[in-house]
Short mmCIF file of C-alpha atoms (C1' of nucleotides) in Angstrom, two decimals:
data_model
loop_
_atom_site.label_atom_id
_atom_site.label_comp_id
_atom_site.label_asym_id
_atom_site.label_seq_id
_atom_site.Cartn_x
_atom_site.Cartn_y
_atom_site.Cartn_z
CA MET A 184 0.02 -0.01 0.00
CA ASP A 185 1.20 3.44 -0.85
CA ARG A 186 1.65 6.15 1.69
CA THR A 187 -0.39 8.36 -0.57
CA ASP A 188 -3.19 5.88 -0.18
CA ARG A 189 -2.76 5.41 3.51
CA ASN A 190 -3.18 9.03 4.57
CA ALA A 191 -5.48 9.92 1.74
CA GLN A 192 -7.09 12.87 3.54
CA PHE A 193 -3.78 14.48 4.30
CA THR A 194 -2.64 14.05 0.74
CA ARG A 195 -5.85 15.50 -0.53
CA ALA A 196 -5.51 18.43 1.86
CA LEU A 197 -1.90 19.08 0.83
CA MET A 198 -2.50 18.88 -2.91
CA GLY A 199 -5.71 20.79 -2.71
CA LEU A 200 -4.49 23.60 -0.51
CA ARG A 201 -1.22 23.99 -2.34
CA SER A 202 -3.02 24.16 -5.62
CA LEU A 203 -5.47 26.71 -4.26
CA VAL A 204 -2.71 28.92 -2.90
CA LEU A 205 -0.45 28.68 -5.95
CA ASN A 206 -3.26 29.49 -8.29
CA GLY A 207 -4.09 32.57 -6.32
CA ALA A 208 -7.39 31.44 -4.89
CA PHE A 209 -6.49 33.53 -1.88
CA ALA A 210 -5.00 36.99 -1.93
CA GLY A 211 -1.44 37.33 -0.71
CA GLY A 212 -1.52 37.99 3.01
CA GLU A 213 -5.05 36.64 3.40
CA ARG A 214 -5.78 34.72 6.55
CA LEU A 215 -6.81 31.10 6.22
CA PRO A 216 -9.52 30.08 8.64
CA GLU A 217 -9.15 26.37 9.22
CA THR A 218 -12.81 25.56 9.56
CA ASN A 219 -13.61 27.43 6.39
CA VAL A 220 -10.88 25.84 4.27
CA ALA A 221 -11.48 22.38 5.69
CA GLU A 222 -15.12 22.58 4.73
CA ARG A 223 -14.19 23.92 1.28
CA LEU A 224 -11.89 20.92 0.72
CA GLY A 225 -14.38 18.53 2.19
CA LEU A 226 -12.31 17.13 5.05
CA SER A 227 -11.79 17.65 8.73
CA ARG A 228 -9.41 20.07 10.39
CA THR A 229 -6.92 17.42 11.44
CA PRO A 230 -5.40 16.57 8.03
CA LEU A 231 -5.83 20.15 6.92
CA ARG A 232 -3.73 21.38 9.81
CA GLN A 233 -1.07 18.85 8.85
CA ALA A 234 -1.10 20.21 5.34
CA MET A 235 -0.88 23.77 6.58
CA ASP A 236 2.11 22.90 8.73
CA ARG A 237 3.78 21.51 5.68
CA LEU A 238 3.01 24.50 3.53
CA VAL A 239 4.34 26.79 6.26
CA ASP A 240 7.49 24.73 6.08
CA GLU A 241 7.59 25.11 2.33
CA GLY A 242 7.24 28.81 2.75
CA LEU A 243 3.93 29.12 0.96
CA LEU A 244 2.11 30.03 4.16
CA GLU A 245 3.33 31.80 7.25
CA ARG A 246 2.27 31.63 10.86
CA VAL A 247 0.49 34.55 12.43
CA GLU A 248 1.55 35.67 15.86
CA THR A 249 -1.96 35.54 17.15
CA GLY A 250 -2.54 32.07 15.81
CA GLY A 251 -3.34 30.50 12.47
CA CYS A 252 -1.79 30.99 9.09
CA ARG A 253 -1.92 33.38 6.23
CA VAL A 254 -0.77 33.23 2.64
CA ALA A 255 2.80 34.36 2.26
CA ARG A 256 3.80 37.18 -0.02
CA PHE A 257 7.05 37.28 -1.84
CA SER A 258 9.11 40.06 -3.19
CA MET A 259 10.74 39.54 -6.50
CA ASP A 260 14.06 39.35 -4.68
CA GLU A 261 12.82 36.34 -2.72
CA ILE A 262 11.84 34.51 -5.87
CA VAL A 263 15.24 35.27 -7.35
CA ALA A 264 16.88 33.98 -4.15
CA ALA A 265 14.81 30.81 -4.30
CA ILE A 266 15.96 30.17 -7.85
CA GLU A 267 19.55 30.93 -6.87
CA LEU A 268 19.23 28.49 -4.02
CA ARG A 269 18.00 25.74 -6.27
CA GLY A 270 20.95 26.37 -8.56
CA VAL A 271 23.34 26.21 -5.65
CA LEU A 272 21.89 22.95 -4.39
CA GLU A 273 21.66 21.26 -7.76
CA GLY A 274 25.14 22.50 -8.54
CA THR A 275 26.34 20.93 -5.31
CA ALA A 276 24.65 17.67 -6.18
CA ALA A 277 26.38 17.71 -9.56
CA ARG A 278 29.74 18.51 -8.02
CA LEU A 279 29.48 15.78 -5.37
CA ALA A 280 28.43 13.33 -8.04
CA ALA A 281 31.44 14.27 -10.12
CA GLU A 282 33.84 14.20 -7.20
CA ARG A 283 32.79 10.86 -5.84
CA GLY A 284 32.22 9.36 -9.25
CA ALA A 285 28.68 8.60 -10.31
CA ASP A 286 27.31 5.12 -10.65
CA PRO A 287 27.75 4.04 -14.31
CA ASP A 288 24.22 2.65 -14.45
CA MET A 289 22.88 5.94 -13.29
CA LEU A 290 24.94 7.83 -15.84
CA GLN A 291 23.54 5.52 -18.50
CA ALA A 292 20.03 6.08 -17.24
CA MET A 293 20.56 9.81 -17.37
CA ASP A 294 21.87 9.51 -20.87
CA ASP A 295 18.72 7.62 -21.85
CA LEU A 296 16.69 10.37 -20.29
CA LEU A 297 18.60 12.97 -22.28
CA CYS A 298 17.85 11.17 -25.49
CA ALA A 299 14.20 11.08 -24.59
CA LEU A 300 14.36 14.80 -23.86
CA ASP A 301 15.99 15.38 -27.22
CA ALA A 302 12.99 13.75 -28.80
CA ALA A 303 10.55 15.60 -26.61
CA ILE A 304 11.71 19.08 -27.65
CA ASP A 305 11.47 18.22 -31.30
CA PRO A 306 9.14 20.98 -32.52
CA GLU A 307 7.41 18.55 -34.88
CA ARG A 308 5.95 16.32 -32.25
CA PHE A 309 6.35 18.39 -29.13
CA ASP A 310 4.36 16.97 -26.24
CA PHE A 311 4.13 19.31 -23.36
CA LYS A 312 3.29 16.97 -20.51
CA THR A 313 6.00 14.56 -21.61
CA TYR A 314 8.62 17.27 -21.58
CA VAL A 315 7.71 18.44 -18.06
CA ARG A 316 7.74 14.86 -16.79
CA LEU A 317 11.11 14.08 -18.35
CA ASN A 318 12.61 17.33 -17.19
CA ASP A 319 11.46 16.67 -13.64
CA ALA A 320 12.92 13.20 -13.88
CA PHE A 321 16.25 14.65 -14.94
CA HIS A 322 16.39 16.93 -11.97
CA ASP A 323 15.36 14.12 -9.71
CA MET A 324 18.12 11.97 -11.03
CA LEU A 325 20.66 14.73 -10.73
CA ALA A 326 19.77 15.20 -7.05
CA GLU A 327 20.05 11.48 -6.41
CA MET A 328 23.37 11.17 -8.19
CA ALA A 329 25.23 12.80 -5.33
CA GLY A 330 24.62 9.52 -3.47
CA SER A 331 23.24 11.23 -0.40
CA GLN A 332 19.64 11.09 0.73
CA ILE A 333 20.04 14.36 2.56
CA VAL A 334 21.35 16.14 -0.53
CA ALA A 335 18.56 14.64 -2.61
CA ARG A 336 15.95 15.72 -0.10
CA GLU A 337 17.16 19.31 0.08
CA CYS A 338 17.29 19.57 -3.69
CA ALA A 339 13.72 18.35 -3.84
CA ARG A 340 12.77 20.90 -1.24
CA ALA A 341 14.40 23.71 -3.17
CA ARG A 342 12.35 22.78 -6.20
CA ARG A 343 9.20 23.28 -4.16
CA LEU A 344 10.14 26.83 -3.25
CA PRO A 345 7.71 29.29 -4.79
CA ALA A 346 8.27 29.68 -8.51
CA ALA A 347 11.69 28.02 -8.25
CA SER A 348 10.70 24.70 -9.84
CA PRO A 349 12.34 24.01 -13.17
CA GLY A 350 8.92 23.65 -14.69
CA ALA A 351 7.37 26.65 -12.94
CA PHE A 352 7.21 28.60 -16.16
CA LEU A 353 5.90 25.71 -18.17
CA GLN A 354 3.45 23.92 -15.91
CA GLY A 355 -0.24 23.96 -16.50
CA GLN A 356 -0.25 25.71 -19.83
CA ASP A 357 0.69 25.30 -23.40
CA LEU A 358 4.16 26.19 -24.47
CA ILE A 359 4.69 29.87 -24.61
CA PRO A 360 6.45 30.33 -27.96
CA ASP A 361 9.05 32.61 -26.46
CA PHE A 362 10.16 29.76 -24.20
CA ARG A 363 10.86 27.33 -27.01
CA ASP A 364 14.41 28.53 -27.35
CA SER A 365 14.92 28.24 -23.64
CA LEU A 366 14.11 24.51 -23.90
CA ARG A 367 16.96 23.99 -26.33
CA ARG A 368 19.40 25.87 -24.15
CA ALA A 369 18.29 23.86 -21.15
CA GLN A 370 18.92 20.68 -23.02
CA VAL A 371 22.44 21.75 -23.98
CA GLN A 372 23.10 22.43 -20.31
CA HIS A 373 21.62 19.07 -19.34
CA ARG A 374 24.11 17.32 -21.55
CA ALA A 375 26.98 19.44 -20.34
CA ILE A 376 26.16 18.60 -16.72
CA HIS A 377 26.04 14.91 -17.61
CA ASP A 378 29.41 15.17 -19.36
CA ALA A 379 31.05 17.05 -16.49
CA ILE A 380 29.85 14.48 -13.98
CA ARG A 381 31.09 11.60 -16.11
CA ALA A 382 34.44 13.31 -16.58
CA ARG A 383 34.53 13.99 -12.85
CA GLU A 384 34.99 17.66 -13.37
CA GLY A 385 33.45 18.86 -10.14
CA ALA A 386 33.88 22.60 -10.49
CA ARG A 387 32.47 22.60 -14.01
CA ALA A 388 29.55 20.43 -12.94
CA GLU A 389 28.75 22.81 -10.11
CA ALA A 390 29.00 25.93 -12.22
CA LEU A 391 26.75 24.37 -14.85
CA GLY A 392 24.19 23.36 -12.24
CA ARG A 393 24.03 26.91 -11.01
CA GLU A 394 23.85 28.40 -14.45
CA HIS A 395 21.10 26.01 -15.41
CA ALA A 396 18.85 27.37 -12.73
CA ARG A 397 19.42 30.83 -14.13
CA LEU A 398 17.24 29.86 -17.03
CA ALA A 399 14.33 30.09 -14.65
CA ARG A 400 15.45 33.52 -13.63
CA THR A 401 15.66 34.58 -17.25
CA ASN A 402 12.19 33.25 -17.81
CA LEU A 403 11.00 35.05 -14.69
CA GLU A 404 12.39 38.36 -15.83
CA TYR A 405 10.96 37.85 -19.29
CA VAL A 406 7.49 37.23 -17.90
CA MET A 407 7.63 40.17 -15.53
CA THR A 408 8.91 42.74 -18.00
CA GLN A 409 7.80 41.51 -21.43
CA ALA A 410 4.67 39.55 -20.81
CA PRO A 411 3.12 40.46 -17.47
CA ASP A 412 -0.17 39.05 -18.69
CA LEU A 413 1.41 35.61 -18.41
CA ALA A 414 2.11 36.09 -14.70
CA ASP A 415 -1.31 34.76 -13.78
CA ARG A 416 -0.56 31.50 -15.55
CA VAL A 417 2.62 30.82 -13.67
CA PRO A 418 1.85 29.04 -10.41
CA GLY A 419 2.87 31.08 -7.40
CA LEU A 420 3.56 34.26 -9.26
CA ALA A 421 0.24 35.59 -8.07
CA LEU A 422 1.75 35.86 -4.63
CA VAL A 423 4.51 38.19 -5.73
CA GLU A 424 4.04 41.70 -4.55
CA THR A 425 4.74 44.19 -7.28
CA MET B 153 2.20 36.55 23.36
CA ASP B 154 4.92 34.36 21.99
CA ARG B 155 4.24 31.54 19.60
CA THR B 156 6.27 29.33 21.87
CA ASP B 157 3.81 30.15 24.56
CA ARG B 158 0.75 29.82 22.43
CA ASN B 159 1.30 26.29 21.30
CA ALA B 160 3.08 25.19 24.40
CA GLN B 161 2.28 21.52 24.08
CA PHE B 162 3.61 21.35 20.55
CA THR B 163 6.79 23.10 21.57
CA ARG B 164 7.21 20.78 24.49
CA ALA B 165 6.63 17.77 22.25
CA LEU B 166 9.14 19.03 19.67
CA MET B 167 11.88 19.86 22.14
CA GLY B 168 11.29 16.78 24.22
CA LEU B 169 11.16 14.32 21.37
CA ARG B 170 14.10 15.84 19.50
CA SER B 171 16.12 15.71 22.67
CA LEU B 172 15.17 12.13 23.35
CA VAL B 173 16.07 11.06 19.81
CA LEU B 174 19.32 13.00 19.64
CA ASN B 175 20.46 11.65 22.96
CA GLY B 176 19.88 8.15 21.81
CA ALA B 177 16.90 7.35 24.05
CA PHE B 178 15.74 5.18 21.21
CA ALA B 179 17.85 2.84 19.13
CA GLY B 180 18.39 3.77 15.51
CA GLY B 181 15.65 2.21 13.46
CA GLU B 182 13.36 1.77 16.43
CA ARG B 183 9.70 2.30 15.89
CA LEU B 184 8.00 5.11 17.83
CA PRO B 185 4.52 4.20 19.06
CA GLU B 186 2.65 7.47 19.36
CA THR B 187 0.61 6.53 22.39
CA ASN B 188 3.67 5.36 24.23
CA VAL B 189 5.78 8.44 23.50
CA ALA B 190 2.92 10.82 24.15
CA GLU B 191 2.38 9.35 27.55
CA ARG B 192 6.09 9.46 28.23
CA LEU B 193 6.17 13.14 27.41
CA GLY B 194 2.98 13.81 29.29
CA LEU B 195 0.87 15.19 26.45
CA SER B 196 -1.69 14.04 24.00
CA ARG B 197 -1.09 12.55 20.59
CA THR B 198 -2.13 15.65 18.67
CA PRO B 199 0.87 17.88 19.41
CA LEU B 200 3.12 14.86 19.43
CA ARG B 201 2.13 13.99 15.92
CA GLN B 202 2.86 17.52 14.89
CA ALA B 203 6.31 17.26 16.37
CA MET B 204 6.90 13.92 14.66
CA ASP B 205 5.91 15.40 11.33
CA ARG B 206 8.45 18.12 11.87
CA LEU B 207 11.18 15.77 12.89
CA VAL B 208 10.49 13.65 9.84
CA ASP B 209 10.96 16.82 7.85
CA GLU B 210 14.22 17.49 9.64
CA GLY B 211 15.34 14.01 8.77
CA LEU B 212 15.64 12.73 12.33
CA LEU B 213 12.69 10.38 11.89
CA GLU B 214 11.44 8.59 8.84
CA ARG B 215 8.01 7.43 7.87
CA VAL B 216 7.32 3.72 7.75
CA GLU B 217 5.44 2.39 4.75
CA THR B 218 2.93 0.63 7.00
CA GLY B 219 2.31 3.72 9.06
CA GLY B 220 4.01 5.57 11.87
CA CYS B 221 7.61 6.64 12.24
CA ARG B 222 10.90 5.23 13.25
CA VAL B 223 14.20 6.76 14.25
CA ALA B 224 16.39 7.40 11.23
CA ARG B 225 19.83 5.95 10.91
CA PHE B 226 22.65 7.71 9.20
CA SER B 227 25.75 6.51 7.55
CA MET B 228 28.87 8.52 8.13
CA ASP B 229 28.61 9.67 4.53
CA GLU B 230 25.26 11.25 5.25
CA ILE B 231 26.62 13.20 8.19
CA VAL B 232 29.47 14.40 6.02
CA ALA B 233 26.99 15.40 3.33
CA ALA B 234 24.89 17.29 5.87
CA ILE B 235 27.93 19.26 6.99
CA GLU B 236 28.91 19.91 3.40
CA LEU B 237 25.42 21.13 2.76
CA ARG B 238 25.51 23.54 5.64
CA GLY B 239 28.83 24.89 4.32
CA VAL B 240 27.41 25.35 0.86
CA LEU B 241 24.37 27.21 2.19
CA GLU B 242 26.26 29.41 4.58
CA GLY B 243 28.79 30.03 1.90
CA THR B 244 26.00 31.10 -0.39
CA ALA B 245 24.59 33.42 2.26
CA ALA B 246 28.04 34.97 2.64
CA ARG B 247 28.46 35.36 -1.11
CA LEU B 248 25.05 36.93 -1.59
CA ALA B 249 25.72 39.30 1.28
CA ALA B 250 29.02 40.28 -0.27
CA GLU B 251 27.58 40.67 -3.77
CA ARG B 252 24.60 42.77 -2.81
CA GLY B 253 26.48 44.65 -0.10
CA ALA B 254 25.58 44.04 3.48
CA ASP B 255 23.76 46.53 5.64
CA PRO B 256 26.43 48.57 7.52
CA ASP B 257 24.51 48.26 10.80
CA MET B 258 24.51 44.54 10.43
CA LEU B 259 28.20 44.46 9.69
CA GLN B 260 28.79 46.48 12.80
CA ALA B 261 26.58 44.15 14.83
CA MET B 262 28.54 41.22 13.52
CA ASP B 263 31.78 42.92 14.44
CA ASP B 264 30.50 43.40 17.98
CA LEU B 265 29.62 39.77 18.06
CA LEU B 266 33.08 38.85 16.93
CA CYS B 267 34.61 40.90 19.72
CA ALA B 268 32.35 39.13 22.20
CA LEU B 269 33.46 35.84 20.76
CA ASP B 270 37.10 36.88 21.12
CA ALA B 271 36.47 37.36 24.79
CA ALA B 272 34.50 34.16 25.07
CA ILE B 273 37.28 31.94 23.83
CA ASP B 274 39.80 33.47 26.22
CA PRO B 275 41.04 30.38 28.04
CA GLU B 276 41.19 32.31 31.35
CA ARG B 277 37.47 32.91 31.64
CA PHE B 278 36.04 30.56 29.08
CA ASP B 279 32.31 30.20 29.53
CA PHE B 280 30.92 27.34 27.62
CA LYS B 281 27.29 28.29 27.34
CA THR B 282 28.17 31.82 26.33
CA TYR B 283 30.38 30.62 23.53
CA VAL B 284 27.74 28.33 22.09
CA ARG B 285 25.16 31.12 22.29
CA LEU B 286 27.40 33.64 20.59
CA ASN B 287 28.50 31.19 17.96
CA ASP B 288 24.89 30.38 17.13
CA ALA B 289 24.16 34.07 16.97
CA PHE B 290 26.98 34.55 14.49
CA HIS B 291 25.62 31.85 12.20
CA ASP B 292 22.14 33.31 12.52
CA MET B 293 23.41 36.69 11.55
CA LEU B 294 25.37 35.34 8.63
CA ALA B 295 22.27 33.63 7.30
CA GLU B 296 20.25 36.80 7.62
CA MET B 297 22.85 38.97 6.00
CA ALA B 298 22.02 37.67 2.57
CA GLY B 299 18.87 39.75 2.87
CA SER B 300 16.58 36.90 1.92
CA GLN B 301 14.16 35.18 4.26
CA ILE B 302 14.28 32.07 2.13
CA VAL B 303 18.07 31.86 2.30
CA ALA B 304 17.99 32.47 6.02
CA ARG B 305 15.40 29.77 6.53
CA GLU B 306 17.27 27.15 4.50
CA CYS B 307 20.48 27.94 6.35
CA ALA B 308 18.66 27.48 9.64
CA ARG B 309 17.31 24.21 8.39
CA ALA B 310 20.75 22.98 7.37
CA ARG B 311 21.95 23.64 10.91
CA ARG B 312 19.25 21.32 12.22
CA LEU B 313 20.45 18.44 10.05
CA PRO B 314 21.83 15.65 12.25
CA ALA B 315 25.21 16.49 13.69
CA ALA B 316 25.61 19.36 11.21
CA SER B 317 25.04 22.16 13.67
CA PRO B 318 28.11 24.33 14.32
CA GLY B 319 27.78 23.52 18.00
CA ALA B 320 27.08 19.83 17.54
CA PHE B 321 30.47 18.89 18.90
CA LEU B 322 30.27 21.31 21.74
CA GLN B 323 26.68 21.20 22.91
CA GLY B 324 25.63 19.78 26.24
CA GLN B 325 29.04 19.05 27.61
CA ASP B 326 32.17 20.69 28.86
CA LEU B 327 34.79 21.67 26.42
CA ILE B 328 36.75 18.77 25.15
CA PRO B 329 40.37 19.95 25.42
CA ASP B 330 41.20 18.75 21.96
CA PHE B 331 38.62 21.13 20.55
CA ARG B 332 40.09 24.26 22.07
CA ASP B 333 42.31 24.83 19.11
CA SER B 334 39.38 24.39 16.79
CA LEU B 335 37.67 27.32 18.49
CA ARG B 336 40.53 29.63 17.64
CA ARG B 337 40.59 28.52 14.04
CA ALA B 338 36.83 29.01 13.88
CA GLN B 339 37.19 32.54 15.13
CA VAL B 340 39.86 33.37 12.54
CA GLN B 341 37.46 32.13 9.89
CA HIS B 342 34.59 34.17 11.38
CA ARG B 343 36.64 37.31 11.02
CA ALA B 344 37.72 36.43 7.52
CA ILE B 345 34.10 35.91 6.47
CA HIS B 346 33.18 39.24 7.94
CA ASP B 347 36.02 40.95 6.11
CA ALA B 348 35.18 39.29 2.81
CA ILE B 349 31.56 40.37 3.04
CA ARG B 350 32.53 43.95 3.90
CA ALA B 351 34.99 44.04 1.03
CA ARG B 352 32.31 42.58 -1.24
CA GLU B 353 34.53 39.71 -2.23
CA GLY B 354 31.84 37.23 -3.03
CA ALA B 355 33.89 34.27 -4.14
CA ARG B 356 36.17 34.51 -1.12
CA ALA B 357 33.21 34.85 1.24
CA GLU B 358 31.64 31.75 -0.25
CA ALA B 359 34.80 29.68 -0.08
CA LEU B 360 35.36 30.69 3.52
CA GLY B 361 31.80 29.83 4.44
CA ARG B 362 32.28 26.36 3.02
CA GLU B 363 35.65 25.88 4.64
CA HIS B 364 34.27 27.00 7.94
CA ALA B 365 31.79 24.13 7.98
CA ARG B 366 34.65 21.76 7.41
CA LEU B 367 35.72 22.35 10.99
CA ALA B 368 32.74 20.31 12.00
CA ARG B 369 33.87 17.57 9.65
CA THR B 370 37.32 17.64 11.14
CA ASN B 371 35.81 17.39 14.59
CA LEU B 372 33.63 14.56 13.44
CA GLU B 373 36.53 12.63 12.08
CA TYR B 374 38.49 13.30 15.20
CA VAL B 375 35.75 11.98 17.40
CA MET B 376 35.17 8.89 15.31
CA THR B 377 38.78 7.85 14.93
CA GLN B 378 40.58 9.29 17.94
CA ALA B 379 37.99 9.43 20.67
CA PRO B 380 35.02 7.15 19.89
CA ASP B 381 34.11 7.22 23.54
CA LEU B 382 33.08 10.81 23.03
CA ALA B 383 30.54 9.80 20.37
CA ASP B 384 27.85 9.24 22.96
CA ARG B 385 28.18 12.81 24.11
CA VAL B 386 27.66 14.33 20.72
CA PRO B 387 23.95 14.73 20.06
CA GLY B 388 22.83 12.68 17.09
CA LEU B 389 25.97 10.67 16.74
CA ALA B 390 24.30 7.76 18.47
CA LEU B 391 22.19 7.36 15.35
CA VAL B 392 25.18 6.80 13.11
CA GLU B 393 25.54 3.27 11.96
CA THR B 394 29.10 2.10 12.22
"C1'" DT C 290 7.63 -30.59 12.21
"C1'" DG C 291 6.49 -26.77 9.58
"C1'" DA C 292 3.41 -23.77 7.21
"C1'" DC C 293 -0.92 -21.47 6.97
"C1'" DC C 294 -4.90 -19.32 9.05
"C1'" DG C 295 -7.66 -16.68 12.36
"C1'" DG C 296 -8.51 -13.60 15.95
"C1'" DA C 297 -7.36 -10.56 19.75
"C1'" DG C 298 -4.75 -6.67 20.68
"C1'" DT C 299 -2.23 -2.62 19.21
"C1'" DC C 300 -1.54 1.33 16.57
"C1'" DT C 301 -2.39 4.76 13.19
"C1'" DG C 302 -5.19 8.18 10.62
"C1'" DT C 303 -9.24 10.92 10.97
"C1'" DA C 304 -13.06 13.22 13.03
"C1'" DT C 305 -14.96 15.66 16.67
"C1'" DA C 306 -15.49 17.82 21.25
"C1'" DC C 307 -13.91 21.41 24.24
"C1'" DA C 308 -11.74 25.33 26.42
"C1'" DG C 309 -9.48 29.69 26.17
"C1'" DC C 310 -8.15 33.64 23.63
"C1'" DG C 311 -8.98 37.15 20.04
"C1'" DT C 312 -12.04 39.92 17.59
"C1'" DT C 313 -15.73 42.43 16.32
"C1'" DA C 314 -20.21 44.34 16.49
"C1'" DG C 315 -23.41 46.88 19.07
"C1'" DA C 316 -25.15 49.52 22.77
"C1'" DG C 317 -24.31 53.21 25.73
"C1'" DT C 318 -22.01 57.49 26.88
"C1'" DT C 319 -19.90 62.00 26.04
"C1'" DA D 241 -20.91 61.65 15.60
"C1'" DA D 242 -17.10 59.50 17.83
"C1'" DC D 243 -15.32 56.79 21.42
"C1'" DT D 244 -15.46 53.05 24.91
"C1'" DC D 245 -16.77 49.07 26.96
"C1'" DT D 246 -18.84 44.69 26.89
"C1'" DA D 247 -20.69 40.56 25.31
"C1'" DA D 248 -21.16 37.25 21.90
"C1'" DC D 249 -19.13 34.98 18.26
"C1'" DG D 250 -15.28 32.75 15.84
"C1'" DC D 251 -11.10 30.65 15.72
"C1'" DT D 252 -7.19 28.08 17.25
"C1'" DG D 253 -4.71 24.66 20.05
"C1'" DT D 254 -5.39 20.44 22.51
"C1'" DA D 255 -7.56 16.25 23.97
"C1'" DT D 256 -10.20 12.42 23.00
"C1'" DA D 257 -13.22 9.13 20.53
"C1'" DC D 258 -13.55 5.98 16.78
"C1'" DA D 259 -12.82 2.99 12.88
"C1'" DG D 260 -9.87 0.47 9.98
"C1'" DA D 261 -5.21 -1.73 9.28
"C1'" DC D 262 -1.46 -4.14 10.86
"C1'" DT D 263 0.93 -7.38 14.00
"C1'" DC D 264 1.72 -11.23 16.45
"C1'" DC D 265 0.59 -15.28 18.67
"C1'" DG D 266 -1.58 -19.61 19.09
"C1'" DG D 267 -3.94 -23.25 16.95
"C1'" DT D 268 -4.90 -26.32 13.15
"C1'" DC D 269 -3.93 -28.87 9.27
"C1'" DA D 270 -0.86 -31.01 5.87
#
DNA sequence: TGACCGGAGTCTGTATACAGCGTTAGAGTT
DNA sequence: AACTCTAACGCTGTATACAGACTCCGGTCA
């Protein structure tokens, strides 16, 4: 039996509330009355409170001195910092993998993934969901390649930071044409990271990991300056105070 | 009213359980029956479960597929990775502080702290608790100096990783004579980090932040190879599988 | 003798009850 | 009309009740 199945109510609360918050169902800074939200999600306060604790931990909600939670608000600087942090952590994972020497099977698996990604970004038969799934898988694998559960966990956490996920600017929408080029650049970096790890070039692997996250920052700046109308469609960007 | 005061039971559960686990009250891998532990701590299951969720998040406990939690076990490699991670994050905080330019008041406050630390490590009137408090304060301040709540939060989290805290090899015991020298080296690094931030030398600040965490690794290796009898006195080290 | 089955007991996940604090609306006063 | 005080309501933190799942032990059958 899956954990997801075991505590089904908690999972439902977590997914549901996160989705509500990220999609801007509540205004930034708005208080979240537990009874109210629990009823809205169709479950009791117990699993909801669990989910809220978790979202506080993820930084999406924040505790109020007087009790309860409210939706967090982020400055643009915080979003940039979150992206930077993801880059630092993924860069570290890449460096550690390179330094210690990655498992050959894993390197092969990553190579397979890269080939699949090559196919996925082919403009002819571009499939959006497939790309996001493969891209996530790549980042998962990169985090695991350091050979440390703790490193993997912290990388995963960084990806959950608001608007810091590699797919934040892709998720839940069709491909924005302006981002097509970014996909190709990302793929070049993916391959470079893979090569650096295989060649055990730690410093290069780390630098590439950091730079790779900067793509998200580029996309962020593009959206904010060039296409602010897209901001609503990027999960979490609704919480950014302008 | 303080949050600590408001949810007193939860705080008590968190502190109490963390302390129990870190001090090896349970064997690594041992299952934690909620009813049992709740009774032992003198509170109900509700705040205890909250605390357990949190400790799972911190990595001290792990979920069991069939339900409930057990005490996590760490390989030495994981402890090393946790320390490395703290170094990477604190290094990043230092770099960001240097790059963006730290608040002069904060730099001054850190300088004051450094002077206090100078006094604290004076062998004549060495006060153990004071040193640990000031050292923690320094790391807090460093994390905050990046000017990002997210960065500060992740640094704080890294310090809670098992045996990765700067004071892990000092806490809850008198000064181990062999570590006295390490305190002086730490202080030299503290000052160097401060200088690098003030001079806006980002790369140097980052490198120093990383190297500073390595002190913990040195201490770890010292304890494990030279003085394994001390291992019991270092919180969390009881959970390391040999 | 060993393996399989069943049932009692234990434990978890979830819902709900309860008490205390915060907040707000409304009446009364200036 | 504005301000104050109070009382009622709402909300949170905590405890507890409950139902289903798992565990473990003993018994039975091959």
